[in-house]
Amino acid sequence: MRTNIEIDDELMQKAQKYSNLKTKKALIEKALQLLVSIDGQKNLIDLWGKVEIDDKAFL
């Protein structure tokens, strides 16, 4: 998907420095992957105590 957005230059530079990713595209894709992953984990936390797991099935 092609899109044009304005991103804070200082924020982009810091993110590229910390991530060692070379392109803005790679950086934005990584950020989106992390967001999806974190939100998915939040959904699992919401299930805590609501689902019974037979942990013996994993042995």
mmCIF file of C-alpha atoms in Angstrom:
data_model
loop_
_atom_site.group_PDB
_atom_site.id
_atom_site.type_symbol
_atom_site.label_atom_id
_atom_site.label_comp_id
_atom_site.label_asym_id
_atom_site.label_seq_id
_atom_site.Cartn_x
_atom_site.Cartn_y
_atom_site.Cartn_z
ATOM 1 C CA MET A 1 0.000 0.000 0.000
ATOM 2 C CA ARG A 2 1.430 3.320 -1.006
ATOM 3 C CA THR A 3 0.780 6.216 1.333
ATOM 4 C CA ASN A 4 2.241 9.627 2.054
ATOM 5 C CA ILE A 5 2.539 10.759 5.654
ATOM 6 C CA GLU A 6 4.498 13.353 7.567
ATOM 7 C CA ILE A 7 6.634 11.917 10.353
ATOM 8 C CA ASP A 8 8.658 13.903 12.858
ATOM 9 C CA ASP A 9 12.233 13.934 11.486
ATOM 10 C CA GLU A 10 13.857 13.751 14.927
ATOM 11 C CA LEU A 11 11.688 10.791 15.921
ATOM 12 C CA MET A 12 12.514 9.002 12.657
ATOM 13 C CA GLN A 13 16.254 9.585 13.126
ATOM 14 C CA LYS A 14 16.178 8.277 16.698
ATOM 15 C CA ALA A 15 14.194 5.212 15.664
ATOM 16 C CA GLN A 16 16.588 4.444 12.816
ATOM 17 C CA LYS A 17 19.567 4.861 15.151
ATOM 18 C CA TYR A 18 18.148 2.504 17.787
ATOM 19 C CA SER A 19 16.876 -0.088 15.326
ATOM 20 C CA ASN A 20 19.815 -0.121 12.900
ATOM 21 C CA LEU A 21 17.252 -0.441 10.107
ATOM 22 C CA LYS A 22 18.470 1.264 6.952
ATOM 23 C CA THR A 23 15.237 2.370 5.322
ATOM 24 C CA LYS A 24 12.205 4.268 6.514
ATOM 25 C CA LYS A 25 10.003 1.591 4.983
ATOM 26 C CA ALA A 26 11.712 -1.156 7.005
ATOM 27 C CA LEU A 27 11.444 0.931 10.158
ATOM 28 C CA ILE A 28 7.733 1.630 9.723
ATOM 29 C CA GLU A 29 6.998 -2.021 8.897
ATOM 30 C CA LYS A 30 8.876 -3.119 12.050
ATOM 31 C CA ALA A 31 6.951 -0.584 14.143
ATOM 32 C CA LEU A 32 3.644 -1.862 12.763
ATOM 33 C CA GLN A 33 4.659 -5.476 13.452
ATOM 34 C CA LEU A 34 5.498 -4.564 17.049
ATOM 35 C CA LEU A 35 2.184 -2.768 17.501
ATOM 36 C CA VAL A 36 0.228 -5.771 16.226
ATOM 37 C CA SER A 37 2.268 -8.122 18.423
ATOM 38 C CA ILE A 38 1.812 -6.016 21.562
ATOM 39 C CA ASP A 39 -1.919 -5.627 20.992
ATOM 40 C CA GLY A 40 -2.195 -9.385 20.435
ATOM 41 C CA GLN A 41 -0.484 -9.961 23.772
ATOM 42 C CA LYS A 42 -2.933 -7.586 25.450
ATOM 43 C CA ASN A 43 -5.777 -9.696 24.086
ATOM 44 C CA LEU A 44 -4.211 -12.799 25.640
ATOM 45 C CA ILE A 45 -3.873 -11.028 28.981
ATOM 46 C CA ASP A 46 -7.571 -10.170 28.842
ATOM 47 C CA LEU A 47 -8.295 -13.919 28.683
ATOM 48 C CA TRP A 48 -6.345 -14.603 31.897
ATOM 49 C CA GLY A 49 -8.563 -16.480 34.296
ATOM 50 C CA LYS A 50 -11.339 -16.866 31.732
ATOM 51 C CA VAL A 51 -9.941 -19.926 29.973
ATOM 52 C CA GLU A 52 -9.078 -23.209 31.667
ATOM 53 C CA ILE A 53 -5.949 -24.837 30.289
ATOM 54 C CA ASP A 54 -5.008 -28.465 30.845
ATOM 55 C CA ASP A 55 -1.282 -27.927 31.303
ATOM 56 C CA LYS A 56 -0.723 -31.692 31.539
ATOM 57 C CA ALA A 57 -1.436 -31.834 27.822
ATOM 58 C CA PHE A 58 1.879 -30.070 27.222
ATOM 59 C CA LEU A 59 4.027 -32.695 28.978
#
